[in-house]
Amino acid sequence: MDAFSALLDDGGFKMISFDGYNLSHLLYADDVLVFGEASIDNCTNLSRILNTFANAIGLHVNFDNSSVMLPKNLKNQEAICQALSIHNISHKITYLGIHLSFYSLKVADFMPLMDSISKKLSGWNAHLFSFVGQLQFLKFTILNSIAYLICRSIIPKYVLKFFKRASSKFLLFGDLVSKNKIHMISYDRICKPKFCGDLGIPSLAALHFVFNCSVISIMYNRGSPLSSWLIHRYYSPWRPTPNYASKFWKVVCKTAIVAKPFFNFRITASAPISLHWDH
């Protein structure tokens, strides 16, 4: 795969390039994501690189399991697929458990996760649990199932409300079918820390907030493709949000404003500090 990376970087392939930031591909286990200009010449060049790699190493692309994602309103889609020998056009793919798409994700995209949570909660006779047992099951089984996705996707409000409603019914009533029962304590209230006198269940909003803070920390303290892209694209989370900003970045900026007093930066020679925007 090092040889494949060298072929992509040195073989004339037109990768994503923006203000000094370049990205040609990502590798993880047996998955390969290639990013480049959606032109016939560039796709023909990519096909040549893949053939060169296959003839030299003996690893061939499984085109039946491959797909291509194309920008909106691209007119020559069929020609691009022909140049790549890939005829499966996808508007959404799943990579490391995360949905990737040029379009906003809808509630239907999260239905498998919602069904999975419902089955996990309904599959137990929670009346046999003590309250502490229900709390531990909810805290370590259910939340661990959704925390990874919650922190890395823009999830519709309906889906978030479903998670809160299902968790509340399971914890307070022991099932998911209770419709007419009323509880006197808000679920958001019991998600507060134990030192505040509540149960300390991690709330979905808190998980998302912490992840946004970690993104800001990564920007300034780690050299990674993510940090390089965000700095080249947006400069600083405390800069006024530009019109071209993604929904993900707008959420990060809101978190940055709230958490601003708690960030401390170590200024080094290579630190990407913006004197105009960073505090």
PDB file of C-alpha atoms in Angstrom:
ATOM      1  CA  MET A   1       0.000   0.000   0.000  1.00  0.00           C
ATOM      2  CA  ASP A   2       3.005   2.300   0.416  1.00  0.00           C
ATOM      3  CA  ALA A   3       3.728   1.625  -3.254  1.00  0.00           C
ATOM      4  CA  PHE A   4       0.120   2.487  -4.153  1.00  0.00           C
ATOM      5  CA  SER A   5       0.383   5.740  -2.171  1.00  0.00           C
ATOM      6  CA  ALA A   6       3.576   6.641  -4.022  1.00  0.00           C
ATOM      7  CA  LEU A   7       1.928   5.955  -7.383  1.00  0.00           C
ATOM      8  CA  LEU A   8      -0.996   8.242  -6.542  1.00  0.00           C
ATOM      9  CA  ASP A   9       1.212  11.064  -5.265  1.00  0.00           C
ATOM     10  CA  ASP A  10       3.793  10.898  -8.061  1.00  0.00           C
ATOM     11  CA  GLY A  11       1.768   9.575 -11.000  1.00  0.00           C
ATOM     12  CA  GLY A  12       0.199  12.849 -12.099  1.00  0.00           C
ATOM     13  CA  PHE A  13      -3.135  12.147 -10.387  1.00  0.00           C
ATOM     14  CA  LYS A  14      -5.044  15.369  -9.681  1.00  0.00           C
ATOM     15  CA  MET A  15      -5.988  15.112  -6.016  1.00  0.00           C
ATOM     16  CA  ILE A  16      -8.004  17.466  -3.841  1.00  0.00           C
ATOM     17  CA  SER A  17      -5.998  20.668  -3.474  1.00  0.00           C
ATOM     18  CA  PHE A  18      -6.985  23.793  -1.599  1.00  0.00           C
ATOM     19  CA  ASP A  19      -4.671  26.619  -0.511  1.00  0.00           C
ATOM     20  CA  GLY A  20      -1.688  24.333   0.035  1.00  0.00           C
ATOM     21  CA  TYR A  21      -3.752  21.451   1.443  1.00  0.00           C
ATOM     22  CA  ASN A  22      -3.605  18.237  -0.553  1.00  0.00           C
ATOM     23  CA  LEU A  23      -5.455  14.945  -0.091  1.00  0.00           C
ATOM     24  CA  SER A  24      -5.341  12.051  -2.542  1.00  0.00           C
ATOM     25  CA  HIS A  25      -6.481   9.023  -0.541  1.00  0.00           C
ATOM     26  CA  LEU A  26      -7.208   7.446   2.839  1.00  0.00           C
ATOM     27  CA  LEU A  27      -6.326   3.874   3.800  1.00  0.00           C
ATOM     28  CA  TYR A  28      -7.805   1.809   6.616  1.00  0.00           C
ATOM     29  CA  ALA A  29      -7.607  -1.998   6.804  1.00  0.00           C
ATOM     30  CA  ASP A  30      -8.864  -3.224   3.404  1.00  0.00           C
ATOM     31  CA  ASP A  31     -10.722  -0.014   2.530  1.00  0.00           C
ATOM     32  CA  VAL A  32      -9.342   2.630   0.176  1.00  0.00           C
ATOM     33  CA  LEU A  33     -10.911   6.037  -0.433  1.00  0.00           C
ATOM     34  CA  VAL A  34      -9.500   8.037  -3.351  1.00  0.00           C
ATOM     35  CA  PHE A  35     -10.260  11.752  -3.745  1.00  0.00           C
ATOM     36  CA  GLY A  36      -9.627  13.605  -6.988  1.00  0.00           C
ATOM     37  CA  GLU A  37     -10.835  15.788  -9.809  1.00  0.00           C
ATOM     38  CA  ALA A  38     -13.941  14.419 -11.530  1.00  0.00           C
ATOM     39  CA  SER A  39     -12.644  14.670 -15.098  1.00  0.00           C
ATOM     40  CA  ILE A  40     -12.267  12.043 -17.802  1.00  0.00           C
ATOM     41  CA  ASP A  41      -8.495  12.501 -18.088  1.00  0.00           C
ATOM     42  CA  ASN A  42      -7.974  12.246 -14.348  1.00  0.00           C
ATOM     43  CA  CYS A  43     -10.134   9.139 -14.045  1.00  0.00           C
ATOM     44  CA  THR A  44      -8.304   7.522 -16.956  1.00  0.00           C
ATOM     45  CA  ASN A  45      -5.020   8.282 -15.198  1.00  0.00           C
ATOM     46  CA  LEU A  46      -6.346   6.749 -11.968  1.00  0.00           C
ATOM     47  CA  SER A  47      -7.376   3.626 -13.855  1.00  0.00           C
ATOM     48  CA  ARG A  48      -3.855   3.392 -15.306  1.00  0.00           C
ATOM     49  CA  ILE A  49      -2.330   3.713 -11.829  1.00  0.00           C
ATOM     50  CA  LEU A  50      -4.588   0.964 -10.500  1.00  0.00           C
ATOM     51  CA  ASN A  51      -3.621  -1.328 -13.369  1.00  0.00           C
ATOM     52  CA  THR A  52       0.076  -0.621 -12.859  1.00  0.00           C
ATOM     53  CA  PHE A  53      -0.241  -1.417  -9.183  1.00  0.00           C
ATOM     54  CA  ALA A  54      -2.223  -4.608  -9.858  1.00  0.00           C
ATOM     55  CA  ASN A  55       0.271  -5.900 -12.437  1.00  0.00           C
ATOM     56  CA  ALA A  56       3.239  -5.227 -10.163  1.00  0.00           C
ATOM     57  CA  ILE A  57       1.862  -6.415  -6.821  1.00  0.00           C
ATOM     58  CA  GLY A  58      -0.839  -8.894  -7.813  1.00  0.00           C
ATOM     59  CA  LEU A  59      -3.639  -7.170  -5.861  1.00  0.00           C
ATOM     60  CA  HIS A  60      -6.571  -6.382  -8.154  1.00  0.00           C
ATOM     61  CA  VAL A  61      -9.507  -4.070  -7.534  1.00  0.00           C
ATOM     62  CA  ASN A  62     -12.878  -5.724  -7.007  1.00  0.00           C
ATOM     63  CA  PHE A  63     -14.952  -3.407  -9.178  1.00  0.00           C
ATOM     64  CA  ASP A  64     -18.211  -5.100  -8.155  1.00  0.00           C
ATOM     65  CA  ASN A  65     -17.636  -4.000  -4.552  1.00  0.00           C
ATOM     66  CA  SER A  66     -16.401  -0.543  -5.506  1.00  0.00           C
ATOM     67  CA  SER A  67     -18.461   2.599  -5.912  1.00  0.00           C
ATOM     68  CA  VAL A  68     -17.965   6.174  -6.958  1.00  0.00           C
ATOM     69  CA  MET A  69     -19.417   9.326  -5.380  1.00  0.00           C
ATOM     70  CA  LEU A  70     -19.785  12.259  -7.737  1.00  0.00           C
ATOM     71  CA  PRO A  71     -20.494  15.946  -7.081  1.00  0.00           C
ATOM     72  CA  LYS A  72     -23.940  17.361  -7.603  1.00  0.00           C
ATOM     73  CA  ASN A  73     -24.963  18.387 -11.134  1.00  0.00           C
ATOM     74  CA  LEU A  74     -22.047  16.575 -12.799  1.00  0.00           C
ATOM     75  CA  LYS A  75     -23.067  15.995 -16.424  1.00  0.00           C
ATOM     76  CA  ASN A  76     -20.566  13.365 -17.596  1.00  0.00           C
ATOM     77  CA  GLN A  77     -21.277  10.735 -14.958  1.00  0.00           C
ATOM     78  CA  GLU A  78     -21.518   7.821 -17.390  1.00  0.00           C
ATOM     79  CA  ALA A  79     -18.212   8.720 -19.050  1.00  0.00           C
ATOM     80  CA  ILE A  80     -16.480   8.926 -15.663  1.00  0.00           C
ATOM     81  CA  CYS A  81     -17.812   5.509 -14.656  1.00  0.00           C
ATOM     82  CA  GLN A  82     -16.673   4.084 -17.988  1.00  0.00           C
ATOM     83  CA  ALA A  83     -13.158   5.483 -17.481  1.00  0.00           C
ATOM     84  CA  LEU A  84     -12.962   3.933 -14.008  1.00  0.00           C
ATOM     85  CA  SER A  85     -14.708   0.663 -14.935  1.00  0.00           C
ATOM     86  CA  ILE A  86     -16.914   1.294 -11.877  1.00  0.00           C
ATOM     87  CA  HIS A  87     -20.628   1.475 -12.668  1.00  0.00           C
ATOM     88  CA  ASN A  88     -21.991   1.681  -9.130  1.00  0.00           C
ATOM     89  CA  ILE A  89     -22.799   5.338  -8.368  1.00  0.00           C
ATOM     90  CA  SER A  90     -23.544   5.924  -4.682  1.00  0.00           C
ATOM     91  CA  HIS A  91     -24.956   8.999  -3.000  1.00  0.00           C
ATOM     92  CA  LYS A  92     -23.992   7.618   0.408  1.00  0.00           C
ATOM     93  CA  ILE A  93     -21.343   5.219   1.668  1.00  0.00           C
ATOM     94  CA  THR A  94     -20.502   3.905   5.122  1.00  0.00           C
ATOM     95  CA  TYR A  95     -16.887   4.223   6.244  1.00  0.00           C
ATOM     96  CA  LEU A  96     -15.805   3.117   9.725  1.00  0.00           C
ATOM     97  CA  GLY A  97     -19.475   3.015  10.702  1.00  0.00           C
ATOM     98  CA  ILE A  98     -20.089   6.635   9.629  1.00  0.00           C
ATOM     99  CA  HIS A  99     -22.335   7.678   6.746  1.00  0.00           C
ATOM    100  CA  LEU A 100     -20.538   9.834   4.157  1.00  0.00           C
ATOM    101  CA  SER A 101     -22.595  11.757   1.641  1.00  0.00           C
ATOM    102  CA  PHE A 102     -22.741  14.957  -0.380  1.00  0.00           C
ATOM    103  CA  TYR A 103     -26.319  15.322   0.873  1.00  0.00           C
ATOM    104  CA  SER A 104     -27.758  15.909   4.326  1.00  0.00           C
ATOM    105  CA  LEU A 105     -28.540  12.686   6.144  1.00  0.00           C
ATOM    106  CA  LYS A 106     -32.211  11.955   6.755  1.00  0.00           C
ATOM    107  CA  VAL A 107     -34.084  10.104   9.470  1.00  0.00           C
ATOM    108  CA  ALA A 108     -34.293   7.025   7.233  1.00  0.00           C
ATOM    109  CA  ASP A 109     -30.492   6.765   7.266  1.00  0.00           C
ATOM    110  CA  PHE A 110     -30.580   6.225  11.030  1.00  0.00           C
ATOM    111  CA  MET A 111     -33.438   3.724  11.092  1.00  0.00           C
ATOM    112  CA  PRO A 112     -31.089   0.694  11.443  1.00  0.00           C
ATOM    113  CA  LEU A 113     -29.519   2.275  14.528  1.00  0.00           C
ATOM    114  CA  MET A 114     -32.921   3.163  16.007  1.00  0.00           C
ATOM    115  CA  ASP A 115     -34.167  -0.394  15.419  1.00  0.00           C
ATOM    116  CA  SER A 116     -31.025  -1.791  17.031  1.00  0.00           C
ATOM    117  CA  ILE A 117     -31.513   0.338  20.150  1.00  0.00           C
ATOM    118  CA  SER A 118     -35.187  -0.635  20.364  1.00  0.00           C
ATOM    119  CA  LYS A 119     -34.324  -4.334  20.159  1.00  0.00           C
ATOM    120  CA  LYS A 120     -31.657  -4.032  22.845  1.00  0.00           C
ATOM    121  CA  LEU A 121     -33.998  -2.238  25.220  1.00  0.00           C
ATOM    122  CA  SER A 122     -37.008  -4.433  24.455  1.00  0.00           C
ATOM    123  CA  GLY A 123     -35.042  -7.653  24.639  1.00  0.00           C
ATOM    124  CA  TRP A 124     -34.573  -7.359  28.391  1.00  0.00           C
ATOM    125  CA  ASN A 125     -37.241  -7.727  31.027  1.00  0.00           C
ATOM    126  CA  ALA A 126     -36.220  -4.617  32.848  1.00  0.00           C
ATOM    127  CA  HIS A 127     -38.733  -5.298  35.644  1.00  0.00           C
ATOM    128  CA  LEU A 128     -36.318  -7.999  36.821  1.00  0.00           C
ATOM    129  CA  PHE A 129     -33.583  -5.381  37.188  1.00  0.00           C
ATOM    130  CA  SER A 130     -33.133  -3.182  40.182  1.00  0.00           C
ATOM    131  CA  PHE A 131     -33.060   0.531  39.416  1.00  0.00           C
ATOM    132  CA  VAL A 132     -29.274   0.413  39.684  1.00  0.00           C
ATOM    133  CA  GLY A 133     -29.216  -2.441  37.176  1.00  0.00           C
ATOM    134  CA  GLN A 134     -31.326  -0.467  34.720  1.00  0.00           C
ATOM    135  CA  LEU A 135     -29.052   2.529  35.173  1.00  0.00           C
ATOM    136  CA  GLN A 136     -25.874   0.529  34.534  1.00  0.00           C
ATOM    137  CA  PHE A 137     -27.374  -1.222  31.514  1.00  0.00           C
ATOM    138  CA  LEU A 138     -28.444   2.102  30.026  1.00  0.00           C
ATOM    139  CA  LYS A 139     -25.175   3.872  30.800  1.00  0.00           C
ATOM    140  CA  PHE A 140     -22.698   1.294  29.539  1.00  0.00           C
ATOM    141  CA  THR A 141     -24.600  -0.694  26.922  1.00  0.00           C
ATOM    142  CA  ILE A 142     -26.919   1.686  25.131  1.00  0.00           C
ATOM    143  CA  LEU A 143     -24.894   4.890  25.284  1.00  0.00           C
ATOM    144  CA  ASN A 144     -21.740   3.100  24.175  1.00  0.00           C
ATOM    145  CA  SER A 145     -23.670   1.887  21.137  1.00  0.00           C
ATOM    146  CA  ILE A 146     -24.562   5.385  19.988  1.00  0.00           C
ATOM    147  CA  ALA A 147     -21.780   7.603  21.381  1.00  0.00           C
ATOM    148  CA  TYR A 148     -19.426   6.905  18.471  1.00  0.00           C
ATOM    149  CA  LEU A 149     -22.047   7.860  15.903  1.00  0.00           C
ATOM    150  CA  ILE A 150     -23.441  10.792  17.901  1.00  0.00           C
ATOM    151  CA  CYS A 151     -20.027  12.446  18.034  1.00  0.00           C
ATOM    152  CA  ARG A 152     -19.252  12.071  14.340  1.00  0.00           C
ATOM    153  CA  SER A 153     -22.491  12.761  12.512  1.00  0.00           C
ATOM    154  CA  ILE A 154     -25.011  15.558  12.245  1.00  0.00           C
ATOM    155  CA  ILE A 155     -28.019  13.664  13.575  1.00  0.00           C
ATOM    156  CA  PRO A 156     -31.585  14.918  12.949  1.00  0.00           C
ATOM    157  CA  LYS A 157     -33.466  16.239  15.970  1.00  0.00           C
ATOM    158  CA  TYR A 158     -36.131  13.553  15.583  1.00  0.00           C
ATOM    159  CA  VAL A 159     -33.517  10.823  16.048  1.00  0.00           C
ATOM    160  CA  LEU A 160     -32.075  12.537  19.132  1.00  0.00           C
ATOM    161  CA  LYS A 161     -35.568  12.815  20.608  1.00  0.00           C
ATOM    162  CA  PHE A 162     -36.103   9.113  19.945  1.00  0.00           C
ATOM    163  CA  PHE A 163     -32.954   8.194  21.881  1.00  0.00           C
ATOM    164  CA  LYS A 164     -33.971  10.373  24.806  1.00  0.00           C
ATOM    165  CA  ARG A 165     -37.542   9.062  24.834  1.00  0.00           C
ATOM    166  CA  ALA A 166     -36.474   5.404  24.641  1.00  0.00           C
ATOM    167  CA  SER A 167     -33.827   5.829  27.340  1.00  0.00           C
ATOM    168  CA  SER A 168     -36.265   7.639  29.622  1.00  0.00           C
ATOM    169  CA  LYS A 169     -38.965   4.981  29.299  1.00  0.00           C
ATOM    170  CA  PHE A 170     -36.506   2.148  29.894  1.00  0.00           C
ATOM    171  CA  LEU A 171     -34.977   3.752  32.971  1.00  0.00           C
ATOM    172  CA  LEU A 172     -38.099   5.117  34.642  1.00  0.00           C
ATOM    173  CA  PHE A 173     -40.722   2.547  33.574  1.00  0.00           C
ATOM    174  CA  GLY A 174     -38.703  -0.516  32.570  1.00  0.00           C
ATOM    175  CA  ASP A 175     -40.133  -0.819  29.045  1.00  0.00           C
ATOM    176  CA  LEU A 176     -40.658   1.080  25.795  1.00  0.00           C
ATOM    177  CA  VAL A 177     -44.433   0.672  25.464  1.00  0.00           C
ATOM    178  CA  SER A 178     -45.516   2.980  28.269  1.00  0.00           C
ATOM    179  CA  LYS A 179     -47.559   5.716  26.627  1.00  0.00           C
ATOM    180  CA  ASN A 180     -49.752   7.244  29.302  1.00  0.00           C
ATOM    181  CA  LYS A 181     -47.329   7.193  32.194  1.00  0.00           C
ATOM    182  CA  ILE A 182     -45.912  10.529  33.310  1.00  0.00           C
ATOM    183  CA  HIS A 183     -42.630  10.998  35.149  1.00  0.00           C
ATOM    184  CA  MET A 184     -42.104  14.024  37.374  1.00  0.00           C
ATOM    185  CA  ILE A 185     -38.404  14.503  36.584  1.00  0.00           C
ATOM    186  CA  SER A 186     -37.071  15.627  33.221  1.00  0.00           C
ATOM    187  CA  TYR A 187     -34.666  13.214  31.534  1.00  0.00           C
ATOM    188  CA  ASP A 188     -32.290  16.126  30.928  1.00  0.00           C
ATOM    189  CA  ARG A 189     -32.220  16.671  34.667  1.00  0.00           C
ATOM    190  CA  ILE A 190     -31.022  13.164  35.534  1.00  0.00           C
ATOM    191  CA  CYS A 191     -28.252  13.484  32.959  1.00  0.00           C
ATOM    192  CA  LYS A 192     -26.481  16.031  35.145  1.00  0.00           C
ATOM    193  CA  PRO A 193     -23.331  14.952  37.079  1.00  0.00           C
ATOM    194  CA  LYS A 194     -23.550  13.052  40.347  1.00  0.00           C
ATOM    195  CA  PHE A 195     -21.968  15.906  42.312  1.00  0.00           C
ATOM    196  CA  CYS A 196     -25.060  17.912  41.357  1.00  0.00           C
ATOM    197  CA  GLY A 197     -27.245  15.281  43.014  1.00  0.00           C
ATOM    198  CA  ASP A 198     -28.335  13.527  39.810  1.00  0.00           C
ATOM    199  CA  LEU A 199     -27.552  10.184  38.148  1.00  0.00           C
ATOM    200  CA  GLY A 200     -24.644  11.204  35.942  1.00  0.00           C
ATOM    201  CA  ILE A 201     -25.905   9.635  32.709  1.00  0.00           C
ATOM    202  CA  PRO A 202     -23.924  11.158  29.825  1.00  0.00           C
ATOM    203  CA  SER A 203     -26.339  13.260  27.814  1.00  0.00           C
ATOM    204  CA  LEU A 204     -26.208  13.216  24.034  1.00  0.00           C
ATOM    205  CA  ALA A 205     -25.652  16.975  23.960  1.00  0.00           C
ATOM    206  CA  ALA A 206     -22.727  16.644  26.379  1.00  0.00           C
ATOM    207  CA  LEU A 207     -21.140  13.917  24.250  1.00  0.00           C
ATOM    208  CA  HIS A 208     -21.419  16.114  21.179  1.00  0.00           C
ATOM    209  CA  PHE A 209     -20.039  19.123  23.065  1.00  0.00           C
ATOM    210  CA  VAL A 210     -16.993  17.174  24.255  1.00  0.00           C
ATOM    211  CA  PHE A 211     -16.302  15.899  20.738  1.00  0.00           C
ATOM    212  CA  ASN A 212     -16.417  19.450  19.344  1.00  0.00           C
ATOM    213  CA  CYS A 213     -13.921  20.539  22.005  1.00  0.00           C
ATOM    214  CA  SER A 214     -11.634  17.671  21.019  1.00  0.00           C
ATOM    215  CA  VAL A 215     -11.812  18.798  17.365  1.00  0.00           C
ATOM    216  CA  ILE A 216     -10.647  22.276  18.398  1.00  0.00           C
ATOM    217  CA  SER A 217      -7.841  20.779  20.471  1.00  0.00           C
ATOM    218  CA  ILE A 218      -6.750  18.562  17.563  1.00  0.00           C
ATOM    219  CA  MET A 219      -6.607  21.593  15.271  1.00  0.00           C
ATOM    220  CA  TYR A 220      -3.948  23.281  17.372  1.00  0.00           C
ATOM    221  CA  ASN A 221      -2.067  20.402  18.955  1.00  0.00           C
ATOM    222  CA  ARG A 222      -1.863  17.619  16.348  1.00  0.00           C
ATOM    223  CA  GLY A 223      -0.675  17.442  12.788  1.00  0.00           C
ATOM    224  CA  SER A 224      -3.347  15.446  10.960  1.00  0.00           C
ATOM    225  CA  PRO A 225      -5.303  15.653   7.698  1.00  0.00           C
ATOM    226  CA  LEU A 226      -8.325  16.842   9.677  1.00  0.00           C
ATOM    227  CA  SER A 227      -6.481  19.648  11.462  1.00  0.00           C
ATOM    228  CA  SER A 228      -4.705  20.751   8.265  1.00  0.00           C
ATOM    229  CA  TRP A 229      -7.989  20.906   6.355  1.00  0.00           C
ATOM    230  CA  LEU A 230      -9.855  22.854   9.039  1.00  0.00           C
ATOM    231  CA  ILE A 231      -7.061  25.398   9.433  1.00  0.00           C
ATOM    232  CA  HIS A 232      -6.683  25.951   5.694  1.00  0.00           C
ATOM    233  CA  ARG A 233     -10.432  26.172   5.206  1.00  0.00           C
ATOM    234  CA  TYR A 234     -11.591  28.141   8.241  1.00  0.00           C
ATOM    235  CA  TYR A 235      -8.449  29.537   9.961  1.00  0.00           C
ATOM    236  CA  SER A 236      -9.955  29.628  13.452  1.00  0.00           C
ATOM    237  CA  PRO A 237     -13.116  28.433  15.260  1.00  0.00           C
ATOM    238  CA  TRP A 238     -13.412  31.923  16.770  1.00  0.00           C
ATOM    239  CA  ARG A 239     -13.487  33.588  13.379  1.00  0.00           C
ATOM    240  CA  PRO A 240     -17.013  34.651  12.264  1.00  0.00           C
ATOM    241  CA  THR A 241     -18.558  31.715  10.460  1.00  0.00           C
ATOM    242  CA  PRO A 242     -18.260  32.167   6.664  1.00  0.00           C
ATOM    243  CA  ASN A 243     -21.180  31.551   4.346  1.00  0.00           C
ATOM    244  CA  TYR A 244     -19.532  28.473   2.816  1.00  0.00           C
ATOM    245  CA  ALA A 245     -19.076  26.775   6.198  1.00  0.00           C
ATOM    246  CA  SER A 246     -20.462  23.278   6.600  1.00  0.00           C
ATOM    247  CA  LYS A 247     -23.097  22.428   9.174  1.00  0.00           C
ATOM    248  CA  PHE A 248     -20.461  20.482  11.114  1.00  0.00           C
ATOM    249  CA  TRP A 249     -18.182  23.526  11.350  1.00  0.00           C
ATOM    250  CA  LYS A 250     -21.015  25.811  12.432  1.00  0.00           C
ATOM    251  CA  VAL A 251     -21.698  23.492  15.385  1.00  0.00           C
ATOM    252  CA  VAL A 252     -17.986  23.475  16.282  1.00  0.00           C
ATOM    253  CA  CYS A 253     -17.915  27.285  16.241  1.00  0.00           C
ATOM    254  CA  LYS A 254     -20.877  27.494  18.619  1.00  0.00           C
ATOM    255  CA  THR A 255     -19.050  25.178  21.007  1.00  0.00           C
ATOM    256  CA  ALA A 256     -15.865  27.244  20.678  1.00  0.00           C
ATOM    257  CA  ILE A 257     -17.640  30.402  21.818  1.00  0.00           C
ATOM    258  CA  VAL A 258     -19.081  28.725  24.906  1.00  0.00           C
ATOM    259  CA  ALA A 259     -15.850  26.923  25.850  1.00  0.00           C
ATOM    260  CA  LYS A 260     -13.464  29.776  24.979  1.00  0.00           C
ATOM    261  CA  PRO A 261     -12.321  30.577  28.573  1.00  0.00           C
ATOM    262  CA  PHE A 262     -11.258  26.962  29.136  1.00  0.00           C
ATOM    263  CA  PHE A 263      -8.833  26.639  26.226  1.00  0.00           C
ATOM    264  CA  ASN A 264      -5.130  27.192  26.786  1.00  0.00           C
ATOM    265  CA  PHE A 265      -2.644  27.073  23.919  1.00  0.00           C
ATOM    266  CA  ARG A 266       1.086  26.507  23.944  1.00  0.00           C
ATOM    267  CA  ILE A 267       2.646  28.808  21.373  1.00  0.00           C
ATOM    268  CA  THR A 268       5.405  27.128  19.387  1.00  0.00           C
ATOM    269  CA  ALA A 269       7.225  27.951  16.167  1.00  0.00           C
ATOM    270  CA  SER A 270       4.878  25.724  14.158  1.00  0.00           C
ATOM    271  CA  ALA A 271       1.659  26.456  16.065  1.00  0.00           C
ATOM    272  CA  PRO A 272      -1.148  27.490  13.649  1.00  0.00           C
ATOM    273  CA  ILE A 273      -2.207  30.477  15.737  1.00  0.00           C
ATOM    274  CA  SER A 274      -4.299  33.222  14.176  1.00  0.00           C
ATOM    275  CA  LEU A 275      -3.300  36.484  15.848  1.00  0.00           C
ATOM    276  CA  HIS A 276      -6.464  38.148  14.633  1.00  0.00           C
ATOM    277  CA  TRP A 277      -9.033  35.586  15.799  1.00  0.00           C
ATOM    278  CA  ASP A 278      -7.547  33.341  18.496  1.00  0.00           C
ATOM    279  CA  HIS A 279      -7.666  34.572  22.068  1.00  0.00           C
TER     280      HIS A 279
END
